PDB file of C-alpha atoms in Angstrom:
ATOM      1  CA  UNK P   1     -15.918   7.104   8.618  1.00  0.00           C
ATOM      2  CA  UNK P   2     -12.991   5.770   6.472  1.00  0.00           C
ATOM      3  CA  UNK P   3     -11.034   4.158   9.357  1.00  0.00           C
ATOM      4  CA  UNK P   4      -9.220   0.985   9.260  1.00  0.00           C
ATOM      5  CA  UNK P   5      -8.087  -0.155  12.694  1.00  0.00           C
ATOM      6  CA  UNK P   6      -5.490  -2.478  13.633  1.00  0.00           C
ATOM      7  CA  UNK P   7      -4.641  -4.429  16.720  1.00  0.00           C
ATOM      8  CA  UNK P   8      -2.228  -4.534  18.388  1.00  0.00           C
ATOM      9  CA  UNK P   9      -0.075  -1.585  17.039  1.00  0.00           C
ATOM     10  CA  UNK P  10       3.090  -3.403  18.330  1.00  0.00           C
ATOM     11  CA  UNK P  11       3.500  -6.979  18.830  1.00  0.00           C
ATOM     12  CA  UNK P  12       6.532  -8.880  20.363  1.00  0.00           C
ATOM     13  CA  UNK P  13       6.611 -12.670  19.670  1.00  0.00           C
ATOM     14  CA  UNK P  14       9.049 -15.361  20.274  1.00  0.00           C
ATOM     15  CA  UNK P  15      10.511 -17.674  17.526  1.00  0.00           C
ATOM     16  CA  UNK P  16       8.179 -20.560  16.983  1.00  0.00           C
ATOM     17  CA  UNK P  17       5.187 -19.222  18.789  1.00  0.00           C
ATOM     18  CA  UNK P  18       1.926 -18.292  17.075  1.00  0.00           C
ATOM     19  CA  UNK P  19       0.947 -14.584  16.210  1.00  0.00           C
ATOM     20  CA  UNK P  20      -2.481 -13.297  15.522  1.00  0.00           C
ATOM     21  CA  UNK P  21      -3.014  -9.846  14.169  1.00  0.00           C
ATOM     22  CA  UNK P  22      -6.521  -8.122  13.787  1.00  0.00           C
ATOM     23  CA  UNK P  23      -7.900  -5.648  11.399  1.00  0.00           C
ATOM     24  CA  UNK P  24     -11.366  -4.210  11.271  1.00  0.00           C
ATOM     25  CA  UNK P  25     -13.386  -1.679   9.313  1.00  0.00           C
ATOM     26  CA  UNK P  26     -16.983  -0.354   9.366  1.00  0.00           C
ATOM     27  CA  UNK P  27     -17.239   0.914   5.671  1.00  0.00           C
ATOM     28  CA  UNK P  28     -18.803  -2.323   4.775  1.00  0.00           C
ATOM     29  CA  UNK P  29     -16.093  -2.906   2.231  1.00  0.00           C
ATOM     30  CA  UNK P  30     -16.162  -6.240   0.258  1.00  0.00           C
ATOM     31  CA  UNK P  31     -12.488  -6.854   0.037  1.00  0.00           C
ATOM     32  CA  UNK P  32      -9.756  -6.718   2.842  1.00  0.00           C
ATOM     33  CA  UNK P  33      -6.108  -7.223   2.261  1.00  0.00           C
ATOM     34  CA  UNK P  34      -2.848  -7.860   4.121  1.00  0.00           C
ATOM     35  CA  UNK P  35       0.493  -6.430   3.131  1.00  0.00           C
ATOM     36  CA  UNK P  36       3.776  -7.213   4.628  1.00  0.00           C
ATOM     37  CA  UNK P  37       6.271  -3.992   4.763  1.00  0.00           C
ATOM     38  CA  UNK P  38       9.840  -4.426   5.616  1.00  0.00           C
ATOM     39  CA  UNK P  39      12.224  -1.392   5.968  1.00  0.00           C
ATOM     40  CA  UNK P  40      13.339   0.094   2.617  1.00  0.00           C
ATOM     41  CA  UNK P  41      11.104  -2.461   0.677  1.00  0.00           C
ATOM     42  CA  UNK P  42       7.824  -2.077  -1.051  1.00  0.00           C
ATOM     43  CA  UNK P  43       4.698  -3.218   0.761  1.00  0.00           C
ATOM     44  CA  UNK P  44       4.083  -6.761  -0.406  1.00  0.00           C
ATOM     45  CA  UNK P  45       0.609  -8.224  -0.902  1.00  0.00           C
ATOM     46  CA  UNK P  46       0.133 -11.295   1.321  1.00  0.00           C
ATOM     47  CA  UNK P  47      -3.283 -12.440   0.809  1.00  0.00           C
ATOM     48  CA  UNK P  48      -6.856 -10.793   0.494  1.00  0.00           C
ATOM     49  CA  UNK P  49     -10.453 -11.723   1.148  1.00  0.00           C
ATOM     50  CA  UNK P  50     -13.157 -10.877  -1.382  1.00  0.00           C
ATOM     51  CA  UNK P  51     -16.253 -11.502   0.614  1.00  0.00           C
ATOM     52  CA  UNK P  52     -15.551 -14.857   2.222  1.00  0.00           C
ATOM     53  CA  UNK P  53     -13.143 -16.195  -0.382  1.00  0.00           C
ATOM     54  CA  UNK P  54      -9.560 -16.073   0.569  1.00  0.00           C
ATOM     55  CA  UNK P  55      -6.950 -15.513  -2.172  1.00  0.00           C
ATOM     56  CA  UNK P  56      -3.333 -15.961  -1.047  1.00  0.00           C
ATOM     57  CA  UNK P  57      -0.310 -15.076  -3.080  1.00  0.00           C
ATOM     58  CA  UNK P  58       1.681 -17.985  -4.461  1.00  0.00           C
ATOM     59  CA  UNK P  59       4.952 -17.326  -2.719  1.00  0.00           C
ATOM     60  CA  UNK P  60       3.395 -16.776   0.829  1.00  0.00           C
ATOM     61  CA  UNK P  61       0.918 -19.441   0.525  1.00  0.00           C
ATOM     62  CA  UNK P  62       1.965 -21.703   3.253  1.00  0.00           C
ATOM     63  CA  UNK P  63       3.243 -19.049   5.616  1.00  0.00           C
ATOM     64  CA  UNK P  64       0.188 -17.180   6.499  1.00  0.00           C
ATOM     65  CA  UNK P  65      -3.308 -17.861   7.270  1.00  0.00           C
ATOM     66  CA  UNK P  66      -6.317 -15.724   7.585  1.00  0.00           C
ATOM     67  CA  UNK P  67      -9.892 -15.630   8.576  1.00  0.00           C
ATOM     68  CA  UNK P  68     -12.874 -13.199   8.149  1.00  0.00           C
ATOM     69  CA  UNK P  69     -15.662 -14.019  10.647  1.00  0.00           C
ATOM     70  CA  UNK P  70     -17.832 -11.298   9.388  1.00  0.00           C
ATOM     71  CA  UNK P  71     -17.616  -8.337   6.843  1.00  0.00           C
ATOM     72  CA  UNK P  72     -15.791  -5.986   9.293  1.00  0.00           C
ATOM     73  CA  UNK P  73     -13.089  -8.116  10.603  1.00  0.00           C
ATOM     74  CA  UNK P  74     -10.101 -10.026   9.250  1.00  0.00           C
ATOM     75  CA  UNK P  75      -7.162 -11.552  10.969  1.00  0.00           C
ATOM     76  CA  UNK P  76      -3.605 -12.658   9.789  1.00  0.00           C
ATOM     77  CA  UNK P  77      -2.223 -15.636  11.558  1.00  0.00           C
ATOM     78  CA  UNK P  78       1.243 -16.948  11.610  1.00  0.00           C
ATOM     79  CA  UNK P  79       1.475 -20.554  13.110  1.00  0.00           C
ATOM     80  CA  UNK P  80       5.023 -20.499  13.998  1.00  0.00           C
ATOM     81  CA  UNK P  81       6.825 -17.094  13.925  1.00  0.00           C
ATOM     82  CA  UNK P  82      10.465 -16.941  12.617  1.00  0.00           C
ATOM     83  CA  UNK P  83      12.882 -14.089  12.740  1.00  0.00           C
ATOM     84  CA  UNK P  84      12.194 -13.247   8.866  1.00  0.00           C
ATOM     85  CA  UNK P  85       8.357 -12.351   9.900  1.00  0.00           C
ATOM     86  CA  UNK P  86       9.608  -9.169  11.732  1.00  0.00           C
ATOM     87  CA  UNK P  87       8.019  -6.556   9.686  1.00  0.00           C
ATOM     88  CA  UNK P  88       5.091  -3.933   9.644  1.00  0.00           C
ATOM     89  CA  UNK P  89       1.866  -5.776   8.754  1.00  0.00           C
ATOM     90  CA  UNK P  90      -0.550  -3.351   6.924  1.00  0.00           C
ATOM     91  CA  UNK P  91      -4.430  -3.979   6.534  1.00  0.00           C
ATOM     92  CA  UNK P  92      -6.276  -2.460   3.928  1.00  0.00           C
ATOM     93  CA  UNK P  93      -9.898  -2.484   2.528  1.00  0.00           C
ATOM     94  CA  UNK P  94     -11.785  -1.618  -0.621  1.00  0.00           C
ATOM     95  CA  UNK P  95     -15.203  -1.628  -2.080  1.00  0.00           C
ATOM     96  CA  UNK P  96     -16.302  -3.822  -4.878  1.00  0.00           C
ATOM     97  CA  UNK P  97     -15.531  -2.134  -8.218  1.00  0.00           C
ATOM     98  CA  UNK P  98     -13.521   0.681  -6.553  1.00  0.00           C
ATOM     99  CA  UNK P  99      -9.888   0.867  -7.148  1.00  0.00           C
ATOM    100  CA  UNK P 100      -8.994   2.821  -3.956  1.00  0.00           C
ATOM    101  CA  UNK P 101      -7.808   0.865  -0.817  1.00  0.00           C
ATOM    102  CA  UNK P 102      -7.784   2.424   2.647  1.00  0.00           C
ATOM    103  CA  UNK P 103      -5.071   1.324   4.709  1.00  0.00           C
ATOM    104  CA  UNK P 104      -4.805   0.907   8.638  1.00  0.00           C
ATOM    105  CA  UNK P 105      -1.856   2.315  10.726  1.00  0.00           C
ATOM    106  CA  UNK P 106      -0.171  -1.152  10.792  1.00  0.00           C
ATOM    107  CA  UNK P 107       1.035  -3.641  13.304  1.00  0.00           C
ATOM    108  CA  UNK P 108       4.772  -3.631  13.770  1.00  0.00           C
ATOM    109  CA  UNK P 109       5.743  -7.265  14.670  1.00  0.00           C
ATOM    110  CA  UNK P 110       9.194  -8.005  16.052  1.00  0.00           C
ATOM    111  CA  UNK P 111      10.049 -11.597  16.392  1.00  0.00           C
ATOM    112  CA  UNK P 112      13.018 -12.603  18.864  1.00  0.00           C
TER     113      UNK P 112
ATOM    114  CA  UNK C   1       3.876 -10.573 -12.924  1.00  0.00           C
ATOM    115  CA  UNK C   2       3.895  -6.830 -12.478  1.00  0.00           C
ATOM    116  CA  UNK C   3       7.046  -5.169 -11.162  1.00  0.00           C
ATOM    117  CA  UNK C   4       7.230  -1.408  -9.996  1.00  0.00           C
ATOM    118  CA  UNK C   5      10.470   0.493  -9.598  1.00  0.00           C
ATOM    119  CA  UNK C   6      10.661   3.719  -7.708  1.00  0.00           C
ATOM    120  CA  UNK C   7      13.641   5.503  -8.957  1.00  0.00           C
ATOM    121  CA  UNK C   8      14.541   7.874  -6.198  1.00  0.00           C
ATOM    122  CA  UNK C   9      14.881   6.494  -2.663  1.00  0.00           C
ATOM    123  CA  UNK C  10      15.390   9.806  -1.172  1.00  0.00           C
ATOM    124  CA  UNK C  11      14.642  13.298  -2.300  1.00  0.00           C
ATOM    125  CA  UNK C  12      15.484  16.732  -0.582  1.00  0.00           C
ATOM    126  CA  UNK C  13      14.072  19.852  -1.994  1.00  0.00           C
ATOM    127  CA  UNK C  14      13.709  23.467  -0.476  1.00  0.00           C
ATOM    128  CA  UNK C  15      10.450  24.655   0.595  1.00  0.00           C
ATOM    129  CA  UNK C  16       8.565  26.205  -2.280  1.00  0.00           C
ATOM    130  CA  UNK C  17      10.474  24.206  -4.963  1.00  0.00           C
ATOM    131  CA  UNK C  18       8.836  21.314  -6.859  1.00  0.00           C
ATOM    132  CA  UNK C  19       9.495  17.749  -6.147  1.00  0.00           C
ATOM    133  CA  UNK C  20       9.328  14.980  -8.685  1.00  0.00           C
ATOM    134  CA  UNK C  21       9.102  11.287  -7.876  1.00  0.00           C
ATOM    135  CA  UNK C  22       9.327   8.646 -10.809  1.00  0.00           C
ATOM    136  CA  UNK C  23       8.119   5.208 -11.340  1.00  0.00           C
ATOM    137  CA  UNK C  24       8.275   2.573 -13.996  1.00  0.00           C
ATOM    138  CA  UNK C  25       6.165  -0.570 -14.318  1.00  0.00           C
ATOM    139  CA  UNK C  26       6.439  -3.616 -16.589  1.00  0.00           C
ATOM    140  CA  UNK C  27       3.168  -4.855 -17.267  1.00  0.00           C
ATOM    141  CA  UNK C  28       1.271  -3.276 -20.010  1.00  0.00           C
ATOM    142  CA  UNK C  29      -2.027  -4.579 -18.534  1.00  0.00           C
ATOM    143  CA  UNK C  30      -1.818  -2.159 -15.742  1.00  0.00           C
ATOM    144  CA  UNK C  31      -4.427   0.542 -15.890  1.00  0.00           C
ATOM    145  CA  UNK C  32      -4.672   2.177 -12.495  1.00  0.00           C
ATOM    146  CA  UNK C  33      -1.827   4.048 -10.792  1.00  0.00           C
ATOM    147  CA  UNK C  34      -2.267   5.271  -7.183  1.00  0.00           C
ATOM    148  CA  UNK C  35       0.040   7.188  -4.932  1.00  0.00           C
ATOM    149  CA  UNK C  36       0.181   7.003  -1.211  1.00  0.00           C
ATOM    150  CA  UNK C  37       1.752   8.984   1.373  1.00  0.00           C
ATOM    151  CA  UNK C  38       3.242   7.611   4.918  1.00  0.00           C
ATOM    152  CA  UNK C  39       3.768  10.014   7.687  1.00  0.00           C
ATOM    153  CA  UNK C  40       6.023   8.940  10.513  1.00  0.00           C
ATOM    154  CA  UNK C  41       3.895   6.413  12.680  1.00  0.00           C
ATOM    155  CA  UNK C  42       1.040   6.169  10.391  1.00  0.00           C
ATOM    156  CA  UNK C  43      -0.374   3.967   7.826  1.00  0.00           C
ATOM    157  CA  UNK C  44      -0.552   4.722   4.019  1.00  0.00           C
ATOM    158  CA  UNK C  45      -2.780   7.520   2.991  1.00  0.00           C
ATOM    159  CA  UNK C  46      -3.984   7.907  -0.314  1.00  0.00           C
ATOM    160  CA  UNK C  47      -2.976  11.081  -2.182  1.00  0.00           C
ATOM    161  CA  UNK C  48      -3.953  10.942  -5.912  1.00  0.00           C
ATOM    162  CA  UNK C  49      -4.286   8.456  -8.575  1.00  0.00           C
ATOM    163  CA  UNK C  50      -4.512   8.328 -12.546  1.00  0.00           C
ATOM    164  CA  UNK C  51      -6.103   5.845 -14.941  1.00  0.00           C
ATOM    165  CA  UNK C  52      -4.779   4.694 -18.054  1.00  0.00           C
ATOM    166  CA  UNK C  53      -7.397   6.571 -20.265  1.00  0.00           C
ATOM    167  CA  UNK C  54      -5.657   9.881 -19.330  1.00  0.00           C
ATOM    168  CA  UNK C  55      -2.152  11.055 -19.222  1.00  0.00           C
ATOM    169  CA  UNK C  56      -2.249  14.033 -16.780  1.00  0.00           C
ATOM    170  CA  UNK C  57      -4.395  14.600 -13.541  1.00  0.00           C
ATOM    171  CA  UNK C  58      -3.975  17.346 -11.010  1.00  0.00           C
ATOM    172  CA  UNK C  59      -5.325  17.853  -7.534  1.00  0.00           C
ATOM    173  CA  UNK C  60      -4.180  21.185  -6.050  1.00  0.00           C
ATOM    174  CA  UNK C  61      -0.484  21.104  -5.781  1.00  0.00           C
ATOM    175  CA  UNK C  62      -0.271  17.524  -6.895  1.00  0.00           C
ATOM    176  CA  UNK C  63       0.083  16.427 -10.444  1.00  0.00           C
ATOM    177  CA  UNK C  64       0.481  12.978 -11.853  1.00  0.00           C
ATOM    178  CA  UNK C  65       1.668  12.231 -15.429  1.00  0.00           C
ATOM    179  CA  UNK C  66       1.289   8.946 -17.109  1.00  0.00           C
ATOM    180  CA  UNK C  67       3.399   7.849 -20.217  1.00  0.00           C
ATOM    181  CA  UNK C  68       2.026   4.502 -21.262  1.00  0.00           C
ATOM    182  CA  UNK C  69       4.449   4.140 -24.057  1.00  0.00           C
ATOM    183  CA  UNK C  70       7.435   4.308 -21.842  1.00  0.00           C
ATOM    184  CA  UNK C  71       5.458   2.541 -18.783  1.00  0.00           C
ATOM    185  CA  UNK C  72       6.569   5.430 -16.828  1.00  0.00           C
ATOM    186  CA  UNK C  73       4.286   7.783 -14.192  1.00  0.00           C
ATOM    187  CA  UNK C  74       5.436  10.488 -11.900  1.00  0.00           C
ATOM    188  CA  UNK C  75       4.300  12.692  -9.061  1.00  0.00           C
ATOM    189  CA  UNK C  76       4.910  16.213  -9.178  1.00  0.00           C
ATOM    190  CA  UNK C  77       4.537  18.213  -5.873  1.00  0.00           C
ATOM    191  CA  UNK C  78       4.503  21.860  -6.531  1.00  0.00           C
ATOM    192  CA  UNK C  79       5.228  24.724  -3.883  1.00  0.00           C
ATOM    193  CA  UNK C  80       6.371  22.168  -1.396  1.00  0.00           C
ATOM    194  CA  UNK C  81       5.697  22.785   2.239  1.00  0.00           C
ATOM    195  CA  UNK C  82       7.331  21.119   5.302  1.00  0.00           C
ATOM    196  CA  UNK C  83       4.184  19.023   5.938  1.00  0.00           C
ATOM    197  CA  UNK C  84       4.833  17.324   2.413  1.00  0.00           C
ATOM    198  CA  UNK C  85       7.761  15.614   4.073  1.00  0.00           C
ATOM    199  CA  UNK C  86       7.004  11.917   4.168  1.00  0.00           C
ATOM    200  CA  UNK C  87       7.424   8.535   2.370  1.00  0.00           C
ATOM    201  CA  UNK C  88       5.602   8.368  -1.035  1.00  0.00           C
ATOM    202  CA  UNK C  89       4.747   5.101  -2.564  1.00  0.00           C
ATOM    203  CA  UNK C  90       3.584   4.555  -6.073  1.00  0.00           C
ATOM    204  CA  UNK C  91       1.650   1.410  -7.130  1.00  0.00           C
ATOM    205  CA  UNK C  92       0.211  -0.230 -10.286  1.00  0.00           C
ATOM    206  CA  UNK C  93      -2.838  -2.365 -10.582  1.00  0.00           C
ATOM    207  CA  UNK C  94      -3.275  -4.630 -13.481  1.00  0.00           C
ATOM    208  CA  UNK C  95      -7.125  -4.374 -14.683  1.00  0.00           C
ATOM    209  CA  UNK C  96      -7.200  -8.012 -15.166  1.00  0.00           C
ATOM    210  CA  UNK C  97      -6.720  -9.103 -11.602  1.00  0.00           C
ATOM    211  CA  UNK C  98     -10.379  -8.466 -10.681  1.00  0.00           C
ATOM    212  CA  UNK C  99      -9.834  -7.312  -7.169  1.00  0.00           C
ATOM    213  CA  UNK C 100      -7.390  -4.607  -8.036  1.00  0.00           C
ATOM    214  CA  UNK C 101      -4.337  -5.869  -6.531  1.00  0.00           C
ATOM    215  CA  UNK C 102      -1.506  -3.343  -6.080  1.00  0.00           C
ATOM    216  CA  UNK C 103       2.040  -3.759  -6.716  1.00  0.00           C
ATOM    217  CA  UNK C 104       4.010  -1.063  -4.867  1.00  0.00           C
ATOM    218  CA  UNK C 105       7.224   0.535  -5.369  1.00  0.00           C
ATOM    219  CA  UNK C 106       9.857   0.632  -2.551  1.00  0.00           C
ATOM    220  CA  UNK C 107       8.987   4.239  -1.585  1.00  0.00           C
ATOM    221  CA  UNK C 108      10.463   7.588  -1.737  1.00  0.00           C
ATOM    222  CA  UNK C 109      11.411   9.652   1.358  1.00  0.00           C
ATOM    223  CA  UNK C 110      10.739  13.179   0.701  1.00  0.00           C
ATOM    224  CA  UNK C 111      12.362  15.918   2.828  1.00  0.00           C
ATOM    225  CA  UNK C 112      11.329  19.536   2.411  1.00  0.00           C
ATOM    226  CA  UNK C 113      13.774  21.758   3.868  1.00  0.00           C
ATOM    227  CA  UNK C 114      12.498  25.021   5.367  1.00  0.00           C
TER     228      UNK C 114
END
């Protein structure tokens, strides 16, 4: 099973409120990634977990948090949503030493 | 850091013709170049990749070409079919980033006209 699952598929949030997105995979992959995708733009890497080590991209360092309670699950947390957070959030995973990343279907976040 | 430019934002071809999508990258350290396909309402799905130790790779109707000198790579879809209609993303991954981080292009929307 090469499925990456994301919940919810659609999320409506109010400005200033927190948002928590969930990703899971059962492939025992070491690394899990979160990307942000806005219309007509490239998917942008926000952060990734290698095992239990969180790596956040420099320009999104303070905007997003994440946790990985076990190998299968990874969350993306926004403490206070702003309008600019409206986007598709894509989760992916990969096996140590392998280049290929497997993507989930995404969560479409709309902030009002 | 690495930047990837995907030159065609939209592309329309007739069924049976070939489609070519071109990408360029900036970081000479990049050594892995995957292509992903996104169909409506779905996530990104891997279609083909190429590593820097070769300059051509084929998988059925898909051909990837890599020109390291020009820092350019391209996806050729031959004998296109309506189900090839989708958004295609190219990406580059510098080999020195350890966890194979991807830098994506902005995507090409391919429409195959029957």
